[in-house]
Amino acid sequence: MQKKLRLRFLLISWGLMMILLAALCGGIAAYLYHTEVSRSEDVLQTAIEHYDAKDPAELYTDAGRGLLMAYMNEYGQLLGCRTWRIFVSKGNLQRLTESDLFQAEQGSGRIVLEGTAYRYQYIRPQHQVWIALTDCTQEERVKDLIFHNIVWFLVLGGLLLIPVSILLSGWASKPIEVAWAKQNDFVSDATHELKTPLAVITADTEAVLSNPEATVGSQAKWLGSIRGETTRMAGLVSGLLFLAKIDADEIKLNLGEQPISDLVEGMCLEWETDIFEGGKQFDYEMTHGLLYKCDWDRIRQMLTELLDNAVKYTPEGGKIRLIMNRDRKQHLRIVVSNEGEKISEKDLENIFDRFYRIDPSRARDTGGYGLGLCVARCIAQLHGGTITADSGNGINVFTVILGDPEEKETEDE
């Protein structure tokens, strides 16, 4: 499908550029030909306006163009003829004067005499007919030259535009291909992650149903497993829905000026007990009195994901720390760090990708699906910020810099 899509982009881009090229060449050709015709008509117009001048050729601005001035009576008898840089045979002149082209008071046109094209204008003053005639040889040359050059130019231009079209089609289809690849990975990963809890739920349900006489208490092991897997699936589905809404740009922030220091401190107090009971240490410090315009529910969700990640990968007795202050640019900065195994450079590059886990074999132990850090990054980006990860000396650090969410929304619009 991606190859067909790229081929369509290629054909469409090449076709459009060829149409534009042809239109450009046609416009230039029409302009050049019209210019040459206008020069002929200007010569004829000047000559016919000064038909009674002794030497009309002195009035021409196009001195290199040939001209014939002839006049005859109202019965078609030739009375006189003067030529400048042009040769018209007597036969052609006779055919011209005997033609029925000069019945109106004045006019102009184009005539072919023995294979040679001429332009003419005439006027009928005082029972006479004055005719100004110039040949179209230069016009025909210009037309032939333009036609041949344009044909070759279009052929060469079409060939040269092929690699350009290939580059453009690749550039235009790349976001779609990336989105398509992400969608395939998304579906594949989600399906893979859902298979395990569904299999466990199915097996536990069959175990419960195989003992219809048993009490709820005796089946607590299986029912508890079903409940745990259901909770895990609910968390996965919730994360998937959030990311799907992010992709569809359906997440709207409920912005308001928040006492962010007090709110984060209260959240840390809630986490402190659970972390301590898990045999780990939790320290936090922040600049008091900080205010920040944000969607607190989303900021809380982001911090929950970061703290949950820190708790999962901190060994027993290890320390978790949260620091909040402002950086040099007065942006709100939140740093969540934890003691744990060093994260490799490769993992640091991919750690915020969907379904990415540093150690997939520990997925069942940690209970994660690899969505938490991706969700945290999306929330930071919604607030016009960034989130980065660093690892060294046995400490893993996640740094959030939050900007102005209103500016982010303006850029999106």
PDB file of C-alpha atoms in Angstrom, residues 249 253 255 292-294 329-331 380-386 401-413:
ATOM      1  CA  ASP A 249      -5.532  16.273  18.802  1.00  0.00           C
ATOM      2  CA  LEU A 253      -6.334  21.502  28.561  1.00  0.00           C
ATOM      3  CA  LEU A 255      -5.940  25.849  32.085  1.00  0.00           C
ATOM      4  CA  TYR A 292       1.905  28.069  37.139  1.00  0.00           C
ATOM      5  CA  LYS A 293      -0.903  28.263  34.602  1.00  0.00           C
ATOM      6  CA  CYS A 294      -1.648  24.659  33.725  1.00  0.00           C
ATOM      7  CA  LYS A 329      14.629  31.244  31.775  1.00  0.00           C
ATOM      8  CA  GLN A 330      12.050  31.157  34.590  1.00  0.00           C
ATOM      9  CA  HIS A 331      10.468  28.018  33.183  1.00  0.00           C
ATOM     10  CA  ALA A 380       4.740  17.902  28.948  1.00  0.00           C
ATOM     11  CA  GLN A 381       4.458  18.734  25.244  1.00  0.00           C
ATOM     12  CA  LEU A 382       0.831  19.788  25.700  1.00  0.00           C
ATOM     13  CA  HIS A 383       2.124  22.340  28.210  1.00  0.00           C
ATOM     14  CA  GLY A 384       4.712  23.619  25.747  1.00  0.00           C
ATOM     15  CA  GLY A 385       7.497  21.756  27.499  1.00  0.00           C
ATOM     16  CA  THR A 386       9.967  18.913  27.148  1.00  0.00           C
ATOM     17  CA  ILE A 401      10.816  21.761  31.628  1.00  0.00           C
ATOM     18  CA  LEU A 402       7.334  23.252  31.301  1.00  0.00           C
ATOM     19  CA  GLY A 403       6.659  26.277  29.117  1.00  0.00           C
ATOM     20  CA  ASP A 404       3.549  28.270  28.247  1.00  0.00           C
ATOM     21  CA  PRO A 405       0.670  25.953  27.224  1.00  0.00           C
ATOM     22  CA  GLU A 406      -1.187  28.865  25.600  1.00  0.00           C
ATOM     23  CA  GLU A 407       1.744  29.441  23.224  1.00  0.00           C
ATOM     24  CA  LYS A 408       1.714  25.740  22.396  1.00  0.00           C
ATOM     25  CA  GLU A 409      -1.979  25.883  21.520  1.00  0.00           C
ATOM     26  CA  THR A 410      -1.371  28.949  19.337  1.00  0.00           C
ATOM     27  CA  GLU A 411       1.383  27.132  17.432  1.00  0.00           C
ATOM     28  CA  ASP A 412      -0.917  24.141  16.864  1.00  0.00           C
ATOM     29  CA  GLU A 413      -3.620  26.367  15.439  1.00  0.00           C
TER      30      GLU A 413
END
